[in-house]
Coordinates of C-alpha atoms and ligand atoms in Angstrom, one line a residue:
M198 CA 45.6 111.3 82.9
G199 CA 46.1 113.4 79.7
K200 CA 43.7 115.9 80.9
M201 CA 45.1 116.1 84.4
V202 CA 48.5 116.8 83.1
Q203 CA 47.1 119.6 80.8
N204 CA 45.4 121.3 83.7
F205 CA 48.3 120.9 85.8
C206 CA 50.5 122.6 83.1
L207 CA 48.2 125.5 82.7
G208 CA 48.4 125.9 86.5
L209 CA 52.2 126.1 86.1
F210 CA 51.8 129.2 84.1
L211 CA 49.5 130.8 86.5
Q212 CA 51.8 130.4 89.4
V213 CA 53.4 133.6 90.3
L214 CA 57.2 133.5 89.8
A215 CA 59.0 134.4 93.0
V216 CA 62.8 134.9 93.3
A217 CA 64.5 134.1 96.6
A218 CA 66.9 136.5 98.1
I219 CA 70.6 136.0 96.9
G220 CA 72.5 134.0 99.5
M221 CA 71.7 131.5 102.2
D222 CA 68.2 130.4 102.1
Q223 CA 68.6 127.4 104.4
H224 CA 65.4 125.8 103.0
L225 CA 67.0 125.3 99.7
N226 CA 68.2 121.8 99.9
I227 CA 71.6 122.3 98.1
W228 CA 74.8 121.0 99.8
P229 CA 77.3 122.8 99.8
M230 CA 75.5 126.0 99.6
P231 CA 76.5 127.8 96.4
K232 CA 77.7 131.4 96.2
S233 CA 74.6 132.8 94.9
V234 CA 71.1 131.4 94.2
S235 CA 67.8 132.6 92.9
H236 CA 64.9 130.6 92.1
G237 CA 61.2 130.5 91.3
Y238 CA 58.3 128.2 92.0
N239 CA 57.5 126.2 89.1
N240 CA 58.4 122.6 88.1
L241 CA 59.8 121.1 85.0
Y242 CA 60.1 117.5 84.1
L243 CA 63.2 115.7 82.7
S244 CA 62.3 114.4 79.1
N245 CA 62.9 110.6 78.7
D246 CA 65.7 111.5 76.3
F247 CA 67.2 114.3 78.2
E248 CA 70.4 115.1 76.3
L249 CA 73.7 116.8 76.5
K250 CA 74.4 119.7 74.0
T251 CA 77.8 121.2 73.8
E252 CA 77.7 123.6 70.8
G253 CA 79.8 126.8 71.4
S254 CA 82.4 125.1 73.6
K255 CA 86.0 125.6 73.0
Y256 CA 86.5 122.3 74.9
V257 CA 86.0 119.3 72.7
D258 CA 85.8 116.5 75.4
A259 CA 88.4 114.4 73.8
S260 CA 88.6 112.0 76.6
G261 CA 84.9 112.0 77.4
I262 CA 85.0 113.7 80.8
L263 CA 82.1 115.7 80.3
K264 CA 80.1 112.9 78.6
D265 CA 80.8 110.4 81.4
G266 CA 79.9 113.1 84.0
F267 CA 76.7 113.7 82.3
S268 CA 75.8 109.8 82.3
R269 CA 76.6 109.9 85.9
L270 CA 74.1 112.7 86.4
I271 CA 71.5 110.8 84.8
E272 CA 72.4 107.7 87.0
I273 CA 72.3 109.5 90.2
V274 CA 69.0 111.3 89.5
E275 CA 67.3 108.2 88.2
V276 CA 68.7 105.6 90.7
A277 CA 66.1 105.9 93.4
H278 CA 62.9 105.0 91.5
V279 CA 61.6 103.5 88.4
I280 CA 60.6 106.0 86.0
D281 CA 57.3 104.7 84.2
S282 CA 55.8 107.8 83.1
N283 CA 53.9 107.9 79.6
F284 CA 55.9 110.8 78.1
S285 CA 53.7 111.2 75.2
H286 CA 51.1 112.7 77.7
F287 CA 53.2 115.6 78.7
D288 CA 52.8 119.2 77.4
H289 CA 56.1 119.8 75.8
S290 CA 56.4 123.3 77.5
A291 CA 56.9 121.4 81.0
L292 CA 59.6 119.1 79.7
L293 CA 63.3 120.0 80.0
Q294 CA 64.9 118.5 76.9
G295 CA 68.5 118.6 77.9
M296 CA 71.4 120.7 79.1
H297 CA 73.5 122.9 77.0
V298 CA 77.0 123.0 78.5
V299 CA 79.6 125.6 77.4
I300 CA 83.1 125.2 78.6
L301 CA 85.4 128.1 77.7
S302 CA 88.8 126.4 78.3
P303 CA 90.0 123.7 75.8
N304 CA 92.4 122.3 78.5
D305 CA 91.2 119.2 80.4
E306 CA 94.3 118.8 82.7
L307 CA 93.3 118.8 86.3
Q308 CA 95.9 121.2 87.7
Y309 CA 96.1 122.3 91.2
G310 CA 93.9 125.5 91.5
V311 CA 92.0 124.7 88.2
D312 CA 88.9 127.1 87.9
E313 CA 86.1 125.2 89.5
S314 CA 83.7 128.0 89.0
Y315 CA 80.2 127.4 87.0
K316 CA 76.9 129.2 86.2
L317 CA 73.8 127.1 86.1
S318 CA 70.5 128.5 84.7
I319 CA 67.3 126.4 84.4
P320 CA 64.5 128.1 82.6
A321 CA 60.8 128.5 83.6
P322 CA 58.3 126.4 81.6
G323 CA 57.8 127.8 78.2
N324 CA 59.6 127.6 74.9
E325 CA 63.2 127.5 76.1
V326 CA 63.6 123.8 77.0
Y327 CA 67.3 123.5 77.8
A328 CA 69.2 124.2 81.0
H329 CA 72.2 126.1 80.6
L330 CA 75.6 125.5 82.2
E331 CA 78.6 127.6 81.6
A332 CA 82.2 126.9 83.3
Q333 CA 85.7 128.0 82.4
T334 CA 86.8 124.3 82.8
V335 CA 85.2 120.9 82.5
Y336 CA 85.9 120.5 86.3
G337 CA 83.7 123.5 87.1
A338 CA 81.1 122.0 84.7
L339 CA 81.2 118.7 86.8
H340 CA 80.5 120.6 89.8
G341 CA 77.5 122.4 88.0
L342 CA 76.1 118.9 87.0
Q343 CA 76.2 117.9 90.8
T344 CA 74.3 121.0 91.8
F345 CA 71.7 120.2 89.1
S346 CA 71.4 116.7 90.4
Q347 CA 70.3 118.1 93.7
L348 CA 67.6 120.1 92.2
C349 CA 66.0 116.9 90.9
Q350 CA 63.6 114.7 92.6
F351 CA 61.2 111.9 91.7
N352 CA 57.6 113.2 91.4
F353 CA 55.4 110.3 92.6
T354 CA 52.3 112.0 90.8
M355 CA 54.0 112.3 87.3
R356 CA 56.3 109.3 88.0
V357 CA 59.1 111.2 86.4
I358 CA 62.1 113.2 87.6
E359 CA 61.2 116.8 88.4
V360 CA 63.3 119.8 88.7
H361 CA 61.5 121.8 91.2
K362 CA 61.5 125.7 92.0
V363 CA 62.3 126.7 88.4
P364 CA 63.8 129.0 87.1
W365 CA 67.1 128.8 88.8
T366 CA 70.3 130.9 88.4
I367 CA 73.1 129.7 90.4
I368 CA 76.6 131.2 90.4
D369 CA 79.1 129.4 92.1
Q370 CA 82.8 128.8 93.0
P371 CA 84.8 127.4 95.8
R372 CA 86.2 129.3 98.8
F373 CA 89.2 127.1 99.1
S374 CA 91.2 125.3 96.3
Y375 CA 92.2 122.3 98.4
R376 CA 89.2 120.4 99.8
G377 CA 90.6 117.0 100.9
L378 CA 89.7 113.7 102.4
L379 CA 92.3 111.3 103.8
I380 CA 92.1 107.6 103.5
D381 CA 94.4 105.2 105.1
T382 CA 95.2 101.9 103.4
S383 CA 97.9 100.7 105.6
R384 CA 95.9 100.1 108.7
H385 CA 93.3 98.2 106.9
Y386 CA 93.4 97.4 103.1
Q387 CA 90.7 99.0 101.2
P388 CA 89.6 97.3 98.0
L389 CA 89.4 99.2 94.9
P390 CA 85.6 99.3 94.6
V391 CA 85.5 100.7 98.2
I392 CA 88.0 103.4 97.2
K393 CA 86.1 104.2 94.0
N394 CA 82.9 104.5 96.1
V395 CA 84.6 106.8 98.3
I396 CA 85.6 109.0 95.3
D397 CA 82.1 109.0 93.9
S398 CA 80.7 110.2 97.2
M399 CA 83.3 112.9 97.5
T400 CA 82.1 114.4 94.2
F401 CA 78.5 114.7 95.7
A402 CA 80.0 117.1 98.3
K403 CA 82.4 118.8 95.9
L404 CA 85.6 117.6 97.7
N405 CA 88.5 117.6 95.3
V406 CA 91.6 115.9 96.9
L407 CA 91.8 112.3 97.9
H408 CA 94.8 112.3 100.3
W409 CA 95.8 108.5 100.1
H410 CA 97.9 107.6 103.1
I411 CA 99.0 104.4 101.1
V412 CA 101.7 102.9 103.5
D413 CA 102.5 103.1 107.2
S414 CA 104.1 100.8 109.9
Q415 CA 101.5 98.3 109.7
S416 CA 101.6 97.3 106.0
F417 CA 103.0 98.3 102.7
P418 CA 100.3 97.2 100.2
L419 CA 101.7 99.1 97.0
E420 CA 103.9 97.6 94.2
I421 CA 107.1 99.6 93.8
P422 CA 108.8 98.4 90.6
S423 CA 112.2 100.1 91.7
Y424 CA 112.0 98.1 94.9
P425 CA 109.8 95.2 94.2
K426 CA 110.3 93.5 97.7
L427 CA 108.6 96.5 99.4
W428 CA 105.2 95.1 99.1
D429 CA 106.3 92.0 100.9
G430 CA 105.1 94.3 103.8
A431 CA 101.4 93.8 102.7
Y432 CA 99.2 92.0 105.2
S433 CA 98.6 89.3 102.7
V434 CA 99.4 88.5 99.0
S435 CA 95.9 89.6 98.1
E436 CA 95.9 92.8 100.0
R437 CA 98.0 94.7 97.6
Y438 CA 97.7 97.3 94.9
T439 CA 99.6 96.8 91.5
T440 CA 101.0 100.1 90.0
A441 CA 98.1 99.6 87.3
D442 CA 95.7 99.6 90.3
A443 CA 97.0 103.0 91.6
A444 CA 96.9 104.4 88.2
E445 CA 93.4 103.3 87.7
I446 CA 92.5 105.1 91.0
V447 CA 94.2 108.3 90.0
S448 CA 92.6 108.2 86.6
Y449 CA 89.1 107.4 88.2
A450 CA 89.5 110.3 90.5
E451 CA 90.9 112.7 88.0
R452 CA 88.0 112.1 85.6
R453 CA 85.8 113.2 88.4
G454 CA 87.8 116.4 89.3
I455 CA 89.5 114.9 92.2
N456 CA 93.3 115.0 92.6
V457 CA 95.3 112.1 94.4
L458 CA 97.8 113.2 97.0
A459 CA 100.0 110.2 97.6
E460 CA 101.8 109.8 100.9
I461 CA 104.8 108.0 102.1
D462 CA 105.3 108.9 105.8
V463 CA 109.0 109.2 106.6
P464 CA 111.2 108.5 108.6
G465 CA 108.7 107.4 111.3
H466 CA 105.5 105.3 110.4
A467 CA 107.5 103.2 108.0
S468 CA 108.5 99.9 109.7
S469 CA 106.6 97.7 107.3
W470 CA 109.3 98.9 104.5
G471 CA 111.8 96.5 106.3
I472 CA 109.8 93.4 105.7
G473 CA 111.2 93.4 102.2
Y474 CA 114.4 95.2 102.9
P475 CA 115.4 94.6 106.6
S476 CA 118.5 96.9 106.2
L477 CA 116.0 100.0 106.2
W478 CA 115.6 99.1 109.9
P479 CA 118.2 100.5 112.5
S480 CA 118.2 96.9 113.7
M481 CA 115.9 93.8 114.0
D482 CA 114.5 94.8 117.3
C483 CA 114.5 98.6 116.7
Q484 CA 112.6 99.0 113.5
Q485 CA 111.8 102.7 113.1
P486 CA 112.4 105.4 112.3
L487 CA 114.1 104.4 109.0
D488 CA 117.9 104.1 109.4
V489 CA 119.1 107.6 108.8
S490 CA 122.7 106.3 108.5
N491 CA 122.2 104.1 105.6
E492 CA 122.5 105.6 102.1
F493 CA 120.2 102.7 100.9
T494 CA 117.3 104.5 102.8
F495 CA 117.4 107.5 100.5
K496 CA 118.0 105.4 97.5
V497 CA 114.6 103.6 98.2
I498 CA 113.0 106.9 98.8
D499 CA 114.3 108.1 95.5
G500 CA 113.1 105.0 93.8
I501 CA 109.6 105.2 95.3
L502 CA 109.2 108.8 94.3
S503 CA 110.6 108.2 90.8
D504 CA 108.0 105.4 90.5
F505 CA 105.2 107.8 92.1
S506 CA 106.0 110.5 89.5
K507 CA 104.9 108.2 86.7
I508 CA 101.4 107.6 88.5
F509 CA 100.6 110.4 90.8
K510 CA 100.6 113.7 88.7
F511 CA 99.3 116.0 91.3
R512 CA 101.6 118.8 92.1
F513 CA 102.2 117.7 95.5
V514 CA 103.4 114.7 97.2
H515 CA 103.0 114.0 100.9
L516 CA 106.2 113.1 102.8
G517 CA 104.7 112.7 106.3
G518 CA 107.3 113.4 108.9
D519 CA 105.2 113.2 112.0
E520 CA 105.6 111.4 115.3
V521 CA 109.3 110.6 114.8
N522 CA 110.6 108.9 117.9
T523 CA 114.4 108.9 117.3
S524 CA 115.2 106.6 120.3
C525 CA 116.1 103.8 118.0
W526 CA 118.7 105.9 116.4
V527 CA 120.6 106.7 119.6
K528 CA 120.2 103.1 120.9
T529 CA 121.5 101.3 117.8
P530 CA 125.3 101.3 117.8
H531 CA 126.0 101.8 114.2
V532 CA 123.6 104.6 114.0
K533 CA 124.9 106.2 117.0
K534 CA 128.4 106.1 115.7
W535 CA 127.3 107.6 112.4
L536 CA 125.5 110.6 114.2
S537 CA 128.7 111.4 116.3
K538 CA 130.8 111.1 113.1
H539 CA 128.6 113.7 111.4
G540 CA 128.4 115.8 114.6
M541 CA 124.6 115.3 114.8
N542 CA 122.3 114.9 117.7
E543 CA 119.1 113.1 117.2
S544 CA 116.8 116.1 116.5
Q545 CA 119.4 117.4 113.8
A546 CA 119.3 113.9 112.2
Y547 CA 115.5 114.1 112.0
E548 CA 115.8 117.5 110.4
Y549 CA 118.6 116.1 108.0
F550 CA 116.3 113.2 107.1
V551 CA 113.2 115.4 106.4
L552 CA 115.2 117.9 104.4
R553 CA 117.0 115.3 102.3
A554 CA 113.7 113.6 101.5
Q555 CA 112.3 116.9 100.5
K556 CA 115.2 117.4 98.1
I557 CA 114.6 114.1 96.5
A558 CA 110.9 115.0 96.1
L559 CA 111.7 118.3 94.5
S560 CA 114.2 116.5 92.1
H561 CA 111.2 114.6 90.8
G562 CA 109.2 117.8 90.1
Y563 CA 106.9 117.7 93.2
E564 CA 106.1 120.3 95.7
I565 CA 105.9 119.0 99.2
V566 CA 103.4 118.4 102.0
N567 CA 104.7 117.5 105.4
W568 CA 102.9 117.0 108.7
E569 CA 103.3 119.9 111.2
E570 CA 106.0 118.6 113.4
T571 CA 108.6 119.4 110.8
F572 CA 107.5 123.0 110.9
N573 CA 107.3 123.0 114.7
N574 CA 110.9 121.7 114.9
F575 CA 112.7 123.4 111.9
G576 CA 110.2 125.4 110.1
S577 CA 112.7 127.9 108.8
K578 CA 114.8 125.1 107.2
L579 CA 112.0 123.6 105.1
S580 CA 111.9 124.1 101.4
R581 CA 109.7 127.1 100.4
K582 CA 107.7 124.8 98.3
T583 CA 106.4 123.0 101.4
V584 CA 102.8 122.9 102.5
V585 CA 102.5 122.4 106.2
H586 CA 99.8 119.9 107.2
N587 CA 98.2 120.8 110.5
W588 CA 97.0 118.2 112.7
L589 CA 97.8 118.5 116.3
G590 CA 95.5 121.4 117.2
G591 CA 94.3 124.8 116.5
G592 CA 96.4 127.8 115.9
V593 CA 98.9 126.2 113.8
A594 CA 97.9 127.7 110.5
E595 CA 98.2 131.1 112.0
Q596 CA 101.8 130.5 112.6
V597 CA 102.7 128.7 109.4
V598 CA 101.3 131.6 107.3
A599 CA 102.9 134.1 109.4
A600 CA 106.3 132.4 108.4
G601 CA 105.1 132.6 104.7
L602 CA 104.5 129.0 104.1
R603 CA 101.3 127.5 102.9
C604 CA 99.1 125.4 105.2
I605 CA 96.4 122.6 105.2
V606 CA 94.1 122.6 108.1
S607 CA 93.2 119.1 109.7
N608 CA 93.2 119.8 113.4
Q609 CA 92.5 116.4 115.0
D610 CA 90.0 117.8 117.8
K611 CA 87.7 118.9 114.9
W612 CA 88.5 117.2 111.5
Y613 CA 89.5 113.7 112.3
L614 CA 86.8 111.3 111.3
D615 CA 88.1 108.5 113.5
H616 CA 87.3 110.5 116.4
L617 CA 83.7 109.2 116.8
D618 CA 82.8 111.6 119.4
T619 CA 83.3 114.8 117.4
T620 CA 80.0 115.9 116.2
W621 CA 79.0 117.1 112.7
Q622 CA 78.3 120.5 114.3
E623 CA 81.9 120.6 115.4
F624 CA 83.1 119.7 111.9
Y625 CA 81.0 122.4 110.6
M626 CA 82.1 125.2 112.8
N627 CA 85.8 124.5 112.4
E628 CA 87.1 127.7 110.7
P629 CA 90.5 127.3 108.8
L630 CA 91.1 131.1 108.9
T631 CA 90.6 131.5 112.7
N632 CA 92.7 134.4 113.8
I633 CA 94.2 135.0 110.4
T634 CA 93.2 138.5 109.3
N635 CA 95.9 139.6 107.0
P636 CA 94.5 138.8 103.3
K637 CA 98.0 137.8 102.0
Q638 CA 98.4 135.3 104.8
Q639 CA 94.8 134.1 104.4
Q640 CA 95.7 133.1 100.7
L641 CA 98.4 130.9 102.1
V642 CA 95.8 128.6 103.7
I643 CA 95.1 126.6 100.7
G644 CA 92.3 124.6 102.4
G645 CA 91.5 121.7 104.7
E646 CA 91.1 118.1 104.9
V647 CA 89.1 115.6 106.9
C648 CA 91.1 112.5 107.9
M649 CA 89.7 109.0 107.9
W650 CA 92.4 107.1 109.7
G651 CA 92.1 103.4 109.2
E652 CA 92.7 101.7 112.7
H653 CA 89.1 100.7 113.0
I654 CA 88.0 101.2 109.5
D655 CA 87.5 98.9 106.6
G656 CA 85.0 98.2 103.7
S657 CA 82.4 97.4 106.4
D658 CA 82.2 100.9 107.9
I659 CA 84.2 103.5 106.0
E660 CA 81.2 105.2 104.4
Q661 CA 79.2 105.7 107.6
T662 CA 82.3 107.1 109.3
I663 CA 83.0 109.4 106.6
W664 CA 79.5 110.6 106.0
P665 CA 77.8 112.9 106.9
R666 CA 80.4 114.5 109.0
A667 CA 82.8 115.1 106.0
A668 CA 80.0 117.0 104.3
A669 CA 79.8 119.5 107.2
A670 CA 83.4 120.2 106.5
A671 CA 83.0 120.2 102.7
E672 CA 80.5 123.2 103.2
R673 CA 83.0 125.1 105.3
L674 CA 85.6 124.6 102.5
W675 CA 83.3 125.3 99.6
T676 CA 80.8 127.9 100.6
A677 CA 81.6 131.6 100.6
Y678 CA 82.3 132.7 104.3
D679 CA 79.2 135.1 104.5
N680 CA 76.9 132.2 103.4
L681 CA 78.1 129.8 106.1
A682 CA 75.8 129.5 109.0
K683 CA 77.0 131.2 112.1
D684 CA 75.0 128.6 114.2
P685 CA 75.0 124.9 112.9
R686 CA 71.4 124.5 113.9
Q687 CA 70.5 126.7 110.9
V688 CA 71.8 123.8 108.6
T689 CA 70.4 120.8 110.4
G690 CA 67.6 120.3 108.0
R691 CA 69.5 120.9 105.0
L692 CA 72.3 118.6 106.0
A693 CA 69.8 115.8 106.9
H694 CA 68.5 116.1 103.5
F695 CA 71.8 115.8 102.0
R696 CA 72.4 112.8 104.1
C697 CA 69.2 111.1 102.8
L698 CA 70.2 112.0 99.3
L699 CA 73.5 110.1 100.0
N700 CA 71.6 107.2 101.2
R701 CA 69.2 107.3 98.1
R702 CA 72.2 107.1 95.9
G703 CA 73.5 104.0 97.8
V704 CA 76.1 105.7 100.2
A705 CA 75.9 104.5 103.8
A706 CA 75.9 107.8 105.4
A707 CA 75.0 107.8 109.0
P708 CA 72.4 109.6 110.8
L709 CA 73.1 113.1 112.1
A710 CA 71.9 112.8 115.6
G711 CA 74.6 112.1 118.2
P712 CA 78.3 111.7 117.2
G713 CA 80.0 109.7 114.3
R714 CA 78.7 106.4 112.9
V715 CA 75.8 105.9 115.2
A716 CA 72.8 103.6 114.1
P717 CA 69.3 105.3 113.8
L718 CA 67.9 105.8 117.4
E719 CA 64.3 104.7 116.5
P720 CA 61.8 104.1 113.8
G721 CA 61.3 107.3 111.8
S722 CA 61.8 109.4 108.7
C723 CA 65.3 109.7 107.3
Y724 CA 64.9 113.4 107.5
V725 CA 64.7 113.4 111.3
Q726 CA 67.5 111.0 112.3
Ligands
NAG267 C1 51.5 106.3 76.0 O1 50.3 106.9 75.6 C2 49.9 106.8 74.4 C3 48.7 107.8 74.0 O2 47.8 107.7 75.0 C4 49.5 105.4 73.9 O3 49.2 105.2 72.6 C5 50.7 104.6 74.3 O4 50.4 103.2 74.1 C6 51.3 104.8 75.8 N1 52.5 104.1 75.9 C7 52.7 103.4 77.0 C8 54.1 102.6 77.1 O5 51.9 103.1 77.8
NAG268 C1 54.5 116.5 91.5 O1 53.6 116.9 90.5 C2 52.4 117.6 90.9 C3 51.5 117.6 89.7 O2 50.9 116.5 89.2 C4 52.5 118.7 91.8 O3 51.3 119.0 92.2 C5 53.5 118.4 92.9 O4 53.7 119.5 93.6 C6 54.8 117.8 92.3 N1 55.7 117.7 93.3 C7 55.8 116.8 94.3 C8 57.0 116.7 95.2 O5 54.9 116.0 94.5
NAG269 C1 110.2 106.2 122.0 O1 110.3 104.7 121.7 C2 110.9 104.1 122.9 C3 111.0 102.6 122.4 O2 111.7 102.5 121.3 C4 109.9 104.0 124.0 O3 110.4 103.4 125.2 C5 109.6 105.5 124.3 O4 108.7 105.6 125.3 C6 109.3 106.2 123.1 N1 109.0 107.8 123.3 C7 107.8 108.4 123.3 C8 108.0 109.8 123.5 O5 106.8 107.9 122.6
NAG270 C1 120.6 119.2 119.2 O1 121.6 120.3 118.9 C2 121.1 121.5 118.7 C3 122.2 122.5 118.3 O2 123.2 122.5 119.0 C4 120.3 121.9 120.1 O3 119.8 123.3 119.9 C5 119.3 121.0 120.4 O4 118.7 121.2 121.6 C6 119.9 119.7 120.5 N1 118.8 118.7 120.7 C7 119.0 117.6 121.5 C8 117.7 116.8 121.6 O5 119.9 117.4 122.2
NAG271 C1 92.3 132.8 118.4 O1 92.6 133.9 119.2 C2 91.9 133.8 120.5 C3 92.4 135.3 121.2 O2 93.7 135.6 121.2 C4 92.3 132.8 121.4 O3 91.6 132.7 122.5 C5 92.0 131.5 120.6 O4 92.4 130.4 121.1 C6 92.7 131.5 119.1 N1 92.2 130.3 118.4 C7 92.9 129.5 117.9 C8 92.3 128.3 117.1 O5 94.2 129.6 118.0

């Protein structure tokens, strides 16, 4: 064995170093594709005490975000096989002793728009035995660790983790600052470990916003201290989140570079609120939208957002505002009376409701996300701090940014994960800047989000419905436009590889062939499913 390794290491040096063209070599199995990549053709092996070095950083890692990220890196690269190599047989020049991480900003606050760029270099075999990772912020460094993890694989001859194709130089940054995934815990309750697994899997694809559609008509699982009967609207006493649970999810996500966007969807999608407080319903048999004529409705929204502001520290809160069917308001005598007293018809009352909820959110320091119907109906009245969340179809972002507002793209025909017949190719090709050419307007499209609505989703099937299609969208949102494939067939192999990587890490990502959430068609390698 000793001799074989020595000969092998000699061989390493004799190999000719080659550097790939900058840009999109689709045979490099990195997902999402970085901004620029160069590599060689040698191997290094991770030392059994592969270590993190941080000298030279302005960042002190007071809360251990980097240290934990580094431990997770080791976990995910070592999870798939037992490493039973005898390291004393290795030539030291072939061993990578650790990674030297330099972070320039001391600030570890996960602000919206935080610098997520990084530069990763891994040396050729020789005397330099550390990889180097440099980033402005710890969150950029976490992305660099994810990229590094994808260059690692178990070598069955050496029985150790190999970093292939060294030396590497990778310079990377995201195309969009908002790269979201929606989960819905109203249609089905999602236990904490399930949500945490989803968060972990998001980091593998460099997604950075978990949009938590917490409550809806069907159930109200979250504790609201200001109005303690709201979670009487949960499906059962056990299918609930305490405020401490919610804070735990936020902190778990933030430590991984993921912001949590909390949503209450008002005034429609809210009948579960009335289980605890029936006066929020227009009447017992007409239960939504929330009663616009009742001051208590707005007090409850104020209480919820006040409680939110202690837990959900993201710059934005989502106020919903979609699919508002106002027929209950006109049908219910006391609401009808209130409308005529205030000289409002039903659509004016819808506008009044949304704008008043916006003002409450602003008073708690939030900027606002609203579903696109609010823009479609009274766009010019919305707070300028509104981000319009597209969902109905294409072409909306174009109108929103022309009106000078910001936009998140989630058109349901392409980016709704619950639409099982939408293929990963369609997810990949959905371009948020379609028909938007003015650079100032392009800036207003802050990103996009894939939506995992929960009607048919619980802990049993959420992962395979999200993955791999969310990864296709993740590359669209991360990778520089010029590095994106113009034809999805160019990336099939690379995405298949990423899907198998997710499986190896214990994520139940479904095969690529066919639409969403299919079972493997027949016996065969993971890479061809
Ligand atoms: C590793 O190799 C050395 C030298 O050949 C030997 O002394 C040692 O017992 C080996 N260790 C293990 C764990 O096999
Ligand atoms: C593993 O290591 C051997 C040398 O022992 C090398 O020939 C091979 O290319 C490496 N990689 C893989 C994927 O086996
Ligand atoms: C609105 O709700 C009423 C029942 O409250 C229903 O009859 C009507 O069809 C709904 N309208 C739409 C457009 O869904
Ligand atoms: C409500 O009133 C506004 C202003 O008069 C009008 O433009 C709109 O068409 C009315 N909507 C309905 C549904 O009656
Ligand atoms: C973009 O513009 C073209 C040409 O006007 C149009 O056919 C297409 O539908 C537009 N796409 C979207 C998503 O609006």
